[in-house]
C-alpha atoms as a printed R data frame, in Angstrom:
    type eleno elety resid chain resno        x       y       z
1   ATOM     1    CA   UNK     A     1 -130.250 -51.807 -40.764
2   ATOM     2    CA   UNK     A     2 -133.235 -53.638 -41.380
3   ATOM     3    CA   UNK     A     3 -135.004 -55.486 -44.743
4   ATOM     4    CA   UNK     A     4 -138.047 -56.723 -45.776
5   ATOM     5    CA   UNK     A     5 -139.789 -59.162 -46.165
6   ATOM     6    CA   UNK     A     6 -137.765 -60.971 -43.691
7   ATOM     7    CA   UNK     A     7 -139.212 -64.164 -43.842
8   ATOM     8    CA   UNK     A     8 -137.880 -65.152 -47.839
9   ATOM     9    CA   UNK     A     9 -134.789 -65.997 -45.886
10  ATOM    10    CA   UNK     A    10 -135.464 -69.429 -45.509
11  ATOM    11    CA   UNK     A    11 -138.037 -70.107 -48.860
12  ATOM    12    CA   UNK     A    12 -136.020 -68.231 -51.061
13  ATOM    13    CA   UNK     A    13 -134.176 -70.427 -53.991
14  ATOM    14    CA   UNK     A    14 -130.787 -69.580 -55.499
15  ATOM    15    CA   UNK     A    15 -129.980 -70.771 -58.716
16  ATOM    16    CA   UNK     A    16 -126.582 -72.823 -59.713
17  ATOM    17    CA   UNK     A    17 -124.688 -71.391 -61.841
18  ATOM    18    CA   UNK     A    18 -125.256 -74.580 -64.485
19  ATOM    19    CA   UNK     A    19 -128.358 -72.640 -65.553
20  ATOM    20    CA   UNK     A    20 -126.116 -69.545 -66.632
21  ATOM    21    CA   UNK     A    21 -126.496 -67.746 -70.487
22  ATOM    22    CA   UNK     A    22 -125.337 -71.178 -72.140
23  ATOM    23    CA   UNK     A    23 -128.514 -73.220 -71.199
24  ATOM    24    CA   UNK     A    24 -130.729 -69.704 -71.807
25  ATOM    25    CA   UNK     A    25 -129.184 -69.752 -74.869
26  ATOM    26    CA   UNK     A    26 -131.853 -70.499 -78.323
27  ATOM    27    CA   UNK     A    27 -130.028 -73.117 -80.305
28  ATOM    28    CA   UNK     A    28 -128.846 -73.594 -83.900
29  ATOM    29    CA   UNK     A    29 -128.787 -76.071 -86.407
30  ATOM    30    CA   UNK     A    30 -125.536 -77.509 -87.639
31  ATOM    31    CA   UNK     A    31 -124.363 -75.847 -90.272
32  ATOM    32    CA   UNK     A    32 -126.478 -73.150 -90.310
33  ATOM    33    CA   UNK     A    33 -125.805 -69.675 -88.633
34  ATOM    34    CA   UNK     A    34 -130.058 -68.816 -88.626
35  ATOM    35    CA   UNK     A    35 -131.760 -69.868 -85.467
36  ATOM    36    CA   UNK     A    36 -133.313 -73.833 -85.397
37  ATOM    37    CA   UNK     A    37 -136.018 -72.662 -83.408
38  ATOM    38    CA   UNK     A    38 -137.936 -75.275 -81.136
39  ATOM    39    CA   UNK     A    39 -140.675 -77.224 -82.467
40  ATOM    40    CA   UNK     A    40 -143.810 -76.596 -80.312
41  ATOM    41    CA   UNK     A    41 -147.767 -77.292 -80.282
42  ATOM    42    CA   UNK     A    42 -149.764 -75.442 -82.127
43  ATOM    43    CA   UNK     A    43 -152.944 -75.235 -80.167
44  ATOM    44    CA   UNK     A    44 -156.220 -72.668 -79.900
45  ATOM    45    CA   UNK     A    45 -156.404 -73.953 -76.502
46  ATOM    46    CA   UNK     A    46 -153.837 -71.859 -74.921
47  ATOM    47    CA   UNK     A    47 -153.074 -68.505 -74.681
48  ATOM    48    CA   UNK     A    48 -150.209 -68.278 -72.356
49  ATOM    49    CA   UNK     A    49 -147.656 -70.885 -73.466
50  ATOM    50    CA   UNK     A    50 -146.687 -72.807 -75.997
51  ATOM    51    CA   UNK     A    51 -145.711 -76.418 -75.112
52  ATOM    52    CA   UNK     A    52 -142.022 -77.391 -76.009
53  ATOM    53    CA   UNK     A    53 -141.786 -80.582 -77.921
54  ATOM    54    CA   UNK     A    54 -138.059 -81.109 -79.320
55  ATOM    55    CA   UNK     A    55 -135.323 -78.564 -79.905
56  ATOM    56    CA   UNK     A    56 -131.887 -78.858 -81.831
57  ATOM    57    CA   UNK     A    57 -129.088 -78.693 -79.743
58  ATOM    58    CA   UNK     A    58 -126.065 -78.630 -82.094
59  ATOM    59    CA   UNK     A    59 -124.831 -74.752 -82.151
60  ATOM    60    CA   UNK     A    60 -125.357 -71.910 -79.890
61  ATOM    61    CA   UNK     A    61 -126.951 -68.582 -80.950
62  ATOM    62    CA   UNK     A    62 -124.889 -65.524 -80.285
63  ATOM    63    CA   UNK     A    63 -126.713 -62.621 -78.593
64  ATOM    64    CA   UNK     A    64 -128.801 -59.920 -79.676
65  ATOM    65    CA   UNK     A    65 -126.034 -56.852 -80.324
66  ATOM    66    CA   UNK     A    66 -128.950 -54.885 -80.971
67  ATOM    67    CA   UNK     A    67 -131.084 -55.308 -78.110
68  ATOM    68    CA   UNK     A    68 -128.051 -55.637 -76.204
69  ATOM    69    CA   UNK     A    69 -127.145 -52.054 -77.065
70  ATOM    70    CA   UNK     A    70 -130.097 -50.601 -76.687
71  ATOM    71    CA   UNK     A    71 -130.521 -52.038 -73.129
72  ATOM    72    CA   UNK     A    72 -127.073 -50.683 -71.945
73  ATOM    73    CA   UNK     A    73 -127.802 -46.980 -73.353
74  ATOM    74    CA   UNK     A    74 -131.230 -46.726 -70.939
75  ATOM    75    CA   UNK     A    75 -129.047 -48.449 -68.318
76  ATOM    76    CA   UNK     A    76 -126.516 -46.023 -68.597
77  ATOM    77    CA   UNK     A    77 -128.601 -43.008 -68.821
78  ATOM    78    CA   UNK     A    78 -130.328 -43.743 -65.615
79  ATOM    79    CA   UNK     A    79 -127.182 -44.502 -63.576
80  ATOM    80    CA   UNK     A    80 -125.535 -41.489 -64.949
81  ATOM    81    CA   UNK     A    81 -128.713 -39.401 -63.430
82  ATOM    82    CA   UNK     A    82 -128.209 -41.335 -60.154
83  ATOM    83    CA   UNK     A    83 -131.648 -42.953 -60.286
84  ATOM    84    CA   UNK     A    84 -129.688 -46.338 -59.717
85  ATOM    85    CA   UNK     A    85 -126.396 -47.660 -59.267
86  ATOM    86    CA   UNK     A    86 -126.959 -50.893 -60.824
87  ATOM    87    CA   UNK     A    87 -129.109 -53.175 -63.178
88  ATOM    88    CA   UNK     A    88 -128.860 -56.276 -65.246
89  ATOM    89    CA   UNK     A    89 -131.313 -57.567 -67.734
90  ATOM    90    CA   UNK     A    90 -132.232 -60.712 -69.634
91  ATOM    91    CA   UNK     A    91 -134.387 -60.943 -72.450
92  ATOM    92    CA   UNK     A    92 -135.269 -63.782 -74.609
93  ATOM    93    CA   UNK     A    93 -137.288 -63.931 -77.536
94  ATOM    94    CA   UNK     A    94 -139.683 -66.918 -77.977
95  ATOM    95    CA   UNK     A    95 -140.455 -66.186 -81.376
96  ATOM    96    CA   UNK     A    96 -136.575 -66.330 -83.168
97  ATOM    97    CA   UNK     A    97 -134.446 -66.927 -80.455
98  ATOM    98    CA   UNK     A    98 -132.901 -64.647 -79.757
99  ATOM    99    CA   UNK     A    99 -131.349 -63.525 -76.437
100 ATOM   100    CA   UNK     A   100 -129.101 -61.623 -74.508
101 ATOM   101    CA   UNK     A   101 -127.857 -60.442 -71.333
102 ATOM   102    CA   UNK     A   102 -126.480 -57.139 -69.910
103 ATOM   103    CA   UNK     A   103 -124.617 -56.944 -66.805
104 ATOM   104    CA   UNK     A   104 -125.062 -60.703 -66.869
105 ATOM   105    CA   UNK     A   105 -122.516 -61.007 -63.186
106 ATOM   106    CA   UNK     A   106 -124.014 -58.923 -60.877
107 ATOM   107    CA   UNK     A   107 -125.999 -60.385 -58.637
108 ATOM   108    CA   UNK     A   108 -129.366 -59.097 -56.907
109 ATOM   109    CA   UNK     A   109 -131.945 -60.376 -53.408
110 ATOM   110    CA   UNK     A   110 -134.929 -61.581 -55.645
111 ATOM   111    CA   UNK     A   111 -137.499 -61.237 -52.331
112 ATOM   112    CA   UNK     A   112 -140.947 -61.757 -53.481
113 ATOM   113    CA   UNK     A   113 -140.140 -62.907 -56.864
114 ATOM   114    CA   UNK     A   114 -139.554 -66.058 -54.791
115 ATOM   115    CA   UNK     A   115 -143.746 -66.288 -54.672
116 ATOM   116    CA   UNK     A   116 -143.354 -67.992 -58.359
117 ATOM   117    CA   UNK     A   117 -141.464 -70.963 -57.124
118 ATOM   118    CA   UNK     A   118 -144.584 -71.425 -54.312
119 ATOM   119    CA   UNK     A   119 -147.073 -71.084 -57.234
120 ATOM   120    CA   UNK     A   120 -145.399 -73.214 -59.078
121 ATOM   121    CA   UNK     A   121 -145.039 -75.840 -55.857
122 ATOM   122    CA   UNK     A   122 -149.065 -75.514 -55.371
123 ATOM   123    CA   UNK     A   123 -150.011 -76.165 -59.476
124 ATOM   124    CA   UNK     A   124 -147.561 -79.170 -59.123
125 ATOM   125    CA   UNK     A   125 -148.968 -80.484 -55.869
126 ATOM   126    CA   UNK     A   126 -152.707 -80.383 -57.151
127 ATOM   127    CA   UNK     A   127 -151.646 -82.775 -59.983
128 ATOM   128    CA   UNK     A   128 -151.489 -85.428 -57.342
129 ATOM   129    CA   UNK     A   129 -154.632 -84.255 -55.109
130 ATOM   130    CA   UNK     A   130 -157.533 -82.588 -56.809
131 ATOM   131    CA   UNK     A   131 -158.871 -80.965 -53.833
132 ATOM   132    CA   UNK     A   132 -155.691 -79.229 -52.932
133 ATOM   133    CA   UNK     A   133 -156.710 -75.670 -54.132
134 ATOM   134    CA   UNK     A   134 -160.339 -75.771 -52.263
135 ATOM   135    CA   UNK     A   135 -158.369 -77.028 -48.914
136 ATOM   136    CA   UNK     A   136 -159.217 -74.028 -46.149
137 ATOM   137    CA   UNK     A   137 -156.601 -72.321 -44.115
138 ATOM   138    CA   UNK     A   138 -156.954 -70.317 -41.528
139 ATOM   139    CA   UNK     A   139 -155.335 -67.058 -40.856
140 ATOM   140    CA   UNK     A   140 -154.836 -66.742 -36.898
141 ATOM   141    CA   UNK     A   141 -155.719 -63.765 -35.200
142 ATOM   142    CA   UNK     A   142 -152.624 -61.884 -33.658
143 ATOM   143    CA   UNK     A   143 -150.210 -62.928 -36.843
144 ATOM   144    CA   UNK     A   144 -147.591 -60.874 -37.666
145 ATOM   145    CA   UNK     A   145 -148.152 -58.591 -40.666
146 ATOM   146    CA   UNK     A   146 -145.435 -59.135 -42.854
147 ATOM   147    CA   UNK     A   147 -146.632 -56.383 -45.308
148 ATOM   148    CA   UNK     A   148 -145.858 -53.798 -42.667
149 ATOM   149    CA   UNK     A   149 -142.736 -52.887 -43.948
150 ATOM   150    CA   UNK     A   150 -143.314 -53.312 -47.167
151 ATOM   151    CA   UNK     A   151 -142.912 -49.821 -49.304
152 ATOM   152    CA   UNK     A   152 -145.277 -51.232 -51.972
153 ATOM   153    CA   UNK     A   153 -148.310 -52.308 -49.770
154 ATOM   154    CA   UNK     A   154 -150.314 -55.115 -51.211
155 ATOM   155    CA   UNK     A   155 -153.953 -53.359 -53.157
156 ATOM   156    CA   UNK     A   156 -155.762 -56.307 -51.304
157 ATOM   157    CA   UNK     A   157 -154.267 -58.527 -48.345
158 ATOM   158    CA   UNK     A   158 -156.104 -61.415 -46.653
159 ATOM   159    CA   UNK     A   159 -157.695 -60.797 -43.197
160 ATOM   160    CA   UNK     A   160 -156.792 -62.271 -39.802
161 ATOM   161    CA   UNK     A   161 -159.169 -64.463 -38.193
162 ATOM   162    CA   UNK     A   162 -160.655 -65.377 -41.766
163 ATOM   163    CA   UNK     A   163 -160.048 -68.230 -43.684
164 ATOM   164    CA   UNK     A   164 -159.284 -69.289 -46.949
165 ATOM   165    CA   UNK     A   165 -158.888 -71.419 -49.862
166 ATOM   166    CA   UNK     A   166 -155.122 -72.274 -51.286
167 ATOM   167    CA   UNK     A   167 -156.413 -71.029 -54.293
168 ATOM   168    CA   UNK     A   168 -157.595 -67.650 -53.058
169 ATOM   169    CA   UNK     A   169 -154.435 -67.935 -50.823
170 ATOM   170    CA   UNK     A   170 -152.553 -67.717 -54.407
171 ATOM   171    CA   UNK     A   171 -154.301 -65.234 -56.040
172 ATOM   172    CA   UNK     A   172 -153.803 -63.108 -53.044
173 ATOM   173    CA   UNK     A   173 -150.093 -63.801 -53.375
174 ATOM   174    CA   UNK     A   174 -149.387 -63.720 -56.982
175 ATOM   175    CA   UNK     A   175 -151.900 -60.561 -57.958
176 ATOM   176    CA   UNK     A   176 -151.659 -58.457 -54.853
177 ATOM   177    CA   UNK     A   177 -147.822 -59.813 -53.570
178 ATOM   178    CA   UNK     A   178 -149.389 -60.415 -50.123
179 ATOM   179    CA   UNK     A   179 -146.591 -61.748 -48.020
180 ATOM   180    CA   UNK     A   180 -149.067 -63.073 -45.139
181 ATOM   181    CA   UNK     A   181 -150.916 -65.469 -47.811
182 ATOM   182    CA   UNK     A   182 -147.527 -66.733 -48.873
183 ATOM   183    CA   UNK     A   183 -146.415 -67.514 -45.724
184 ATOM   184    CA   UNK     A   184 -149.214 -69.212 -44.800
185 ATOM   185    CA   UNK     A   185 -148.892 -71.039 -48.380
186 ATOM   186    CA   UNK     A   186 -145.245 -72.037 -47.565
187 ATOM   187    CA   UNK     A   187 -146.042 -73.142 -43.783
188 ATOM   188    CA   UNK     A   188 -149.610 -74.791 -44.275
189 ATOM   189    CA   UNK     A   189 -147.620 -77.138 -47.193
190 ATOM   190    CA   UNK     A   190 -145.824 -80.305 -46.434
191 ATOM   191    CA   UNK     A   191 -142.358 -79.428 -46.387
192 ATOM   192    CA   UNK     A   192 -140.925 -82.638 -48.175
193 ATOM   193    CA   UNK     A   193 -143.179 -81.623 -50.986
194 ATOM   194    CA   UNK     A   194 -142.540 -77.833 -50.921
195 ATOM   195    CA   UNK     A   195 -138.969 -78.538 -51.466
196 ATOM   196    CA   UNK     A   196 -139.584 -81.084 -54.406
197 ATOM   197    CA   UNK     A   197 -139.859 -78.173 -57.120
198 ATOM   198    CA   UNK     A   198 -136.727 -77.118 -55.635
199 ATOM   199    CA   UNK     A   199 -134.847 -80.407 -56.188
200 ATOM   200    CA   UNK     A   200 -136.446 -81.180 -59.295
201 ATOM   201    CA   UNK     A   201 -135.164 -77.689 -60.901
202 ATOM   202    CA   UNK     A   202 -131.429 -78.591 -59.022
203 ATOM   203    CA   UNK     A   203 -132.223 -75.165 -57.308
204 ATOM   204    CA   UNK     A   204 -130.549 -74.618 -53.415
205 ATOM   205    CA   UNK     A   205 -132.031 -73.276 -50.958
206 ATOM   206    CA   UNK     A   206 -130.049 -70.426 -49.477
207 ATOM   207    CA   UNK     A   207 -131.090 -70.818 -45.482
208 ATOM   208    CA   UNK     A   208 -128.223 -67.831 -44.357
209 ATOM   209    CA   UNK     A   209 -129.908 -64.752 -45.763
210 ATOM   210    CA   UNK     A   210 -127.945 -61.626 -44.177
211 ATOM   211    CA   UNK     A   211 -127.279 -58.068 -45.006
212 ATOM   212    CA   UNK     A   212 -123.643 -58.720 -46.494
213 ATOM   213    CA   UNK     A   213 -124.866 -62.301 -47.929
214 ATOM   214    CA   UNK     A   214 -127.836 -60.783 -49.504
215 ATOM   215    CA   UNK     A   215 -127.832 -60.772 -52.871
216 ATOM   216    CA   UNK     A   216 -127.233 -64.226 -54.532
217 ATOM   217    CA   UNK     A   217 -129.335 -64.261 -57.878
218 ATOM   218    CA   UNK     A   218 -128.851 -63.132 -61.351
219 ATOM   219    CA   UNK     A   219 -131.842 -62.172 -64.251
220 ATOM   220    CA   UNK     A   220 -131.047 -65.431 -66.189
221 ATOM   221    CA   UNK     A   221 -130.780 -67.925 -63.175
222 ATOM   222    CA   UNK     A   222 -134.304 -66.516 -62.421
223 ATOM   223    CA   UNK     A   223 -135.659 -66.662 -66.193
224 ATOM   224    CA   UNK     A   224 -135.610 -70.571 -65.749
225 ATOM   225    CA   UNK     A   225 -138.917 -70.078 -63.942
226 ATOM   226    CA   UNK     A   226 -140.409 -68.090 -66.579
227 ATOM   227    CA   UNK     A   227 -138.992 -70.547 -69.239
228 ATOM   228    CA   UNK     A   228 -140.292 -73.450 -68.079
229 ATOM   229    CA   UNK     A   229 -143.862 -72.418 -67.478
230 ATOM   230    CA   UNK     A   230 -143.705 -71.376 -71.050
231 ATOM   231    CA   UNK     A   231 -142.844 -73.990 -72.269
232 ATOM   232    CA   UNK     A   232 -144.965 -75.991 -70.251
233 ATOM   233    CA   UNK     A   233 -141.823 -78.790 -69.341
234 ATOM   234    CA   UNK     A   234 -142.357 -79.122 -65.628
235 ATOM   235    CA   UNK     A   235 -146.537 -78.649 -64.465
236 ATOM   236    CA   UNK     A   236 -149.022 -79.808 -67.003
237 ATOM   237    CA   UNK     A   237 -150.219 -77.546 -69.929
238 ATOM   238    CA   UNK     A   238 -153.117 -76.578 -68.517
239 ATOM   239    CA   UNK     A   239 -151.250 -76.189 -64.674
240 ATOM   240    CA   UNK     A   240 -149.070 -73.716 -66.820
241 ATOM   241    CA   UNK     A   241 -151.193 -71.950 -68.623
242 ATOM   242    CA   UNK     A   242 -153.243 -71.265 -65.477
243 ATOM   243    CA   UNK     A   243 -150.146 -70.088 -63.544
244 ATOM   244    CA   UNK     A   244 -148.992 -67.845 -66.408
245 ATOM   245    CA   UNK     A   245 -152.812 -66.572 -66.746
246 ATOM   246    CA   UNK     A   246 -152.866 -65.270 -63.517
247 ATOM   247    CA   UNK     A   247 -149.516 -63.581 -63.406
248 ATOM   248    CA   UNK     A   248 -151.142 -61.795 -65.849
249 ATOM   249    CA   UNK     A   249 -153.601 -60.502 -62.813
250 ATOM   250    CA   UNK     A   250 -150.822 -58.563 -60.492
251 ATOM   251    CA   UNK     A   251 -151.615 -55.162 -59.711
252 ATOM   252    CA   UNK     A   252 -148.119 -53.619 -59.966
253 ATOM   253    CA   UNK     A   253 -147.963 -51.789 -63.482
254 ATOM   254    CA   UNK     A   254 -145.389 -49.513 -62.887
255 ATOM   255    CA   UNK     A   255 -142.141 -51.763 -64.460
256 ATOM   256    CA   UNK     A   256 -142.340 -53.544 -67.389
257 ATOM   257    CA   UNK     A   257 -146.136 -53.376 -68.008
258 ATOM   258    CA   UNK     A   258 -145.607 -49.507 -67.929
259 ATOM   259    CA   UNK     A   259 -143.131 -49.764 -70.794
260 ATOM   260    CA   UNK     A   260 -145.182 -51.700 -73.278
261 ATOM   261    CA   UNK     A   261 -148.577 -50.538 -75.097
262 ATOM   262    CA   UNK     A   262 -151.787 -50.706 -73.186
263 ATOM   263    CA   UNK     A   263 -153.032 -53.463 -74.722
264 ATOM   264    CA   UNK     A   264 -149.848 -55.886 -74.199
265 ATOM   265    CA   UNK     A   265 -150.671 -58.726 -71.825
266 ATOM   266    CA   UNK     A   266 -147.671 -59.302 -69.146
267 ATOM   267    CA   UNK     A   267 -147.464 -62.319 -66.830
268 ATOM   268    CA   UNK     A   268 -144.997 -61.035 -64.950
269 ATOM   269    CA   UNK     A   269 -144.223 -60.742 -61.146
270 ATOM   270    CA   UNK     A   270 -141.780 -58.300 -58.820
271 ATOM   271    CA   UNK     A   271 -139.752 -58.025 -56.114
272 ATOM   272    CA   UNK     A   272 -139.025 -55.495 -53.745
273 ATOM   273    CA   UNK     A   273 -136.435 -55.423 -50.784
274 ATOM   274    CA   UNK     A   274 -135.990 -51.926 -48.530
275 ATOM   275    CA   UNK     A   275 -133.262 -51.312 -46.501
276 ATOM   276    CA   UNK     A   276 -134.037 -48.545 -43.593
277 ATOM   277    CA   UNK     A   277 -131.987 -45.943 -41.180
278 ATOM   278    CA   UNK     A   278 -134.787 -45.921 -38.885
279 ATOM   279    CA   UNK     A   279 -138.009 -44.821 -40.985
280 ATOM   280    CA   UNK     A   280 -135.973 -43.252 -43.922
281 ATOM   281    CA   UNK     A   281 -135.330 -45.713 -46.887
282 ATOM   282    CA   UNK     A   282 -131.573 -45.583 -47.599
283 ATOM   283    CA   UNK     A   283 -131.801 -48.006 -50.465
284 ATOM   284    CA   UNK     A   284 -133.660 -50.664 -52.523
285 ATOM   285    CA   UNK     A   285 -133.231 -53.073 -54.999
286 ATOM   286    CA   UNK     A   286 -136.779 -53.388 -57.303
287 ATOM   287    CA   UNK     A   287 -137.035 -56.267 -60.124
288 ATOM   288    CA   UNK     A   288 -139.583 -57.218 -62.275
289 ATOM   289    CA   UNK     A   289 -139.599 -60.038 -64.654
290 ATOM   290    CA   UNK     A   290 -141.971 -61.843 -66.647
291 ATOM   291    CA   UNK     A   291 -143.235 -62.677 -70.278
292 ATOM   292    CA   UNK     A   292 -144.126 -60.269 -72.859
293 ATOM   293    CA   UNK     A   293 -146.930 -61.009 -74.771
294 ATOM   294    CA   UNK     A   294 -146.047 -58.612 -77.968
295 ATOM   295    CA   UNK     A   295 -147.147 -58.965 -81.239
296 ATOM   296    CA   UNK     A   296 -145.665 -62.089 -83.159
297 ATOM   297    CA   UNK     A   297 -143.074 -61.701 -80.610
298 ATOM   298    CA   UNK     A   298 -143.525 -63.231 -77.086
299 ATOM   299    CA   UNK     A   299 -140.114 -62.607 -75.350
300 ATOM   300    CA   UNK     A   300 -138.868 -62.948 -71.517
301 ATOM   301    CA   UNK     A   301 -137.548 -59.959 -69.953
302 ATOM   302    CA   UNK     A   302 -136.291 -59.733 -66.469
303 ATOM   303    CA   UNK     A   303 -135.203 -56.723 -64.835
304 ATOM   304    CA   UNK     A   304 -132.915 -56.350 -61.372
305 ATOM   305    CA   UNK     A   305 -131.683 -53.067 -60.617
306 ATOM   306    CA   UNK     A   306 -130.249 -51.591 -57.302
307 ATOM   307    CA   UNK     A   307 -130.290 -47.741 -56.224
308 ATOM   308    CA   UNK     A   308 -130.939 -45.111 -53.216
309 ATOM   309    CA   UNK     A   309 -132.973 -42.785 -55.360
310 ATOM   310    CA   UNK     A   310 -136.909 -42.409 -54.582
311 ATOM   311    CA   UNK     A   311 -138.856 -45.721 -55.953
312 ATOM   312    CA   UNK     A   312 -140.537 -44.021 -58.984
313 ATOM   313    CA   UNK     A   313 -136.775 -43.570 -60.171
314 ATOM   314    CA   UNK     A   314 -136.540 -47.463 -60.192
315 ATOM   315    CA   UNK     A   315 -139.652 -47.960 -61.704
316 ATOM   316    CA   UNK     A   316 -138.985 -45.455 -64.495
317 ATOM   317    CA   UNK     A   317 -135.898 -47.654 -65.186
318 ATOM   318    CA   UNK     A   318 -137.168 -50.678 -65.782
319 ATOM   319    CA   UNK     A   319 -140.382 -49.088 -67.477
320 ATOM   320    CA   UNK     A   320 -138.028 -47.076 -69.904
321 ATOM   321    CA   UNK     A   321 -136.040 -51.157 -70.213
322 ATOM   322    CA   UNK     A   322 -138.939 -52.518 -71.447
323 ATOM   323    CA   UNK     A   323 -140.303 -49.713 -73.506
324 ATOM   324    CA   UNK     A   324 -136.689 -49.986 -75.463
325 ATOM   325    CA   UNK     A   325 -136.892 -53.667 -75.821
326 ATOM   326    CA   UNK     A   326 -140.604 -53.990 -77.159
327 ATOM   327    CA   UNK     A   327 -139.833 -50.991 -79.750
328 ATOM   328    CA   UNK     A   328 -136.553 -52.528 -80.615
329 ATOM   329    CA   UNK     A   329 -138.600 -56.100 -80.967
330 ATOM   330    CA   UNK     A   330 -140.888 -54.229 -83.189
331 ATOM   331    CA   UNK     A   331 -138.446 -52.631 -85.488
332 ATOM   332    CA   UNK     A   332 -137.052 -56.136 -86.446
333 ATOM   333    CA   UNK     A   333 -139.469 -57.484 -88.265
């Protein structure tokens, strides 16, 4: 048995369980059971975040029954036609707080959604050294191709013996998922500095990855990546915005993008790990998780699910996740 891409094993972060529901949690003021929703900027100059100045931290908000429901019908239609055996979703909604979590213990391999915690590393890095995204790399001739096995095969993937930029080096990763560019990202970096954002975010590093120790991350422990580029609390606005702008870019459209009305921007990235019996896929786990950029409601929703169906079965589930949350969103106003 054999999964891909092998080399997450040693970049990948896992999330303590101190960022659970509680912290994802919206909070409330004393004394009041409506939301105290943050105070943030108001600014023309972004369109991708919206910088978090205070909050109220006095009562938590319960979660969204509604959405909550609605989630676990789709769920449960799709595992009752085998098309998976799991899933487990978090949503949030930026705009009145309100959240919730289904399936909120099992735990899932996030693979390439890893590539948002290198992004994130790059953005922070170029704070310090401005010409950090024009540095050149080179990518040797006779490198492994670390897409091979890879049942969703990058639209564009950088070429070996060519060189490149960090910054075409992350738009390679982020809007095609090329695993070559982000392991040349992860090894051209300094490794101190690499593992900062880690540190910084009091998120391990799981070094053991195996077949039975595989899956070590839940929706919500992932959603703090998502959160805080939203809210702009760890890179700079602009560094933010720009990261969330061009996980607008990726090329997969078949999850949550494919649930939501054509003209919906999602920054959103996935993550896809195969497990073989020689050349025959036996079973998968997709994700996809990202921000929603609805109308008067931009929300968080991050989707894990496990099956041995065909991929399109997976992708339908998620798609038919997010179509249910956006209408649901919708209907609340």
């Amino acid at each position: 048995m054999k999964f891909s891409p092998r080399f997450w094993a040693v970049i990948i972060l896992a999330l303590g369980a101190g960022f659970g529901m509680g912290w994802m949690a919206h909070l409330a003021a004393s004394g009041s059971n409506s939301p105290a929703l943050p105070l943030r900027l108001s600014s023309a100059d972004y369109k991708y975040i919206s910088p978090l100045l205070a909050c109220n931290a006095s009562k938590l908000v319960p979660q969204d029954t509604v959405v909550s429901n609605a989630i676990q019908s789709v769920v449960a239609n799709h595992e009752a036609q085998n098309d998976i055996t799991s899933a487990s979703v978090y949503f949030a909604d930026f705009s009145t707080g309100k959240w919730t979590a289904v399936n909120p213990g099992d735990k899932y391999y996030p693979s390439s959604l890893g590539k948002v915690p290198i992004l994130m590393a790059y953005y922070g890095l170029s704070e310090e050294s401005s010409s950090l995204m024009d540095k050149v790399v080179l990518f040797p001739k006779g490198s492994p191709d670390l897409n091979a096995e890879q049942e969703i095969q990058p639209e564009q993937a950088i070429v070996p013996g060519q060189a490149y930029t960090v910054r075409q080096l992350l738009e390679y990763m982020i809007k095609y998922s090329d695993n070559n560019a982000a392991q040349l990202l992860y090894t051209a970096a300094n490794q101190s500095d690499i593992a900062t954002i880690y540190s910084d975010l009091e998120i391990p590093v799981n070094g053991n990855i195996t077949s039975s120790t595989l899956d070590f991350m839940t929706p919500q422990q992932y959603a703090i990546l998502f959160r805080t580029l939203y809210n702009a609390t760890y890179l700079s606005r602009d560094d933010s915005e720009a990261a969330l702008s061009l996980m607008t870019q990726t090329s997969f459209t078949h999850g949550i993008v494919a649930g939501v009305p054509a003209s919906t921007t999602v920054a959103h990235k996935f993550g896809i790990v195969s497990f073989y019996n020689g050349t025959t896929v036996t079973k998968r786990e997709l994700h996809d998780c990202g921000i929603v950029y609805a109308p008067n409601h931009s929300y968080l929703l991050c989707v894990m699910t496990r099956g041995s169906s065909d991929l399109g079965s997976q992708e339908q589930t998620i798609s038919d996740i997010s179509q249910t949350v956006y209408e649901t969103v919708q209907k609340s106003e």
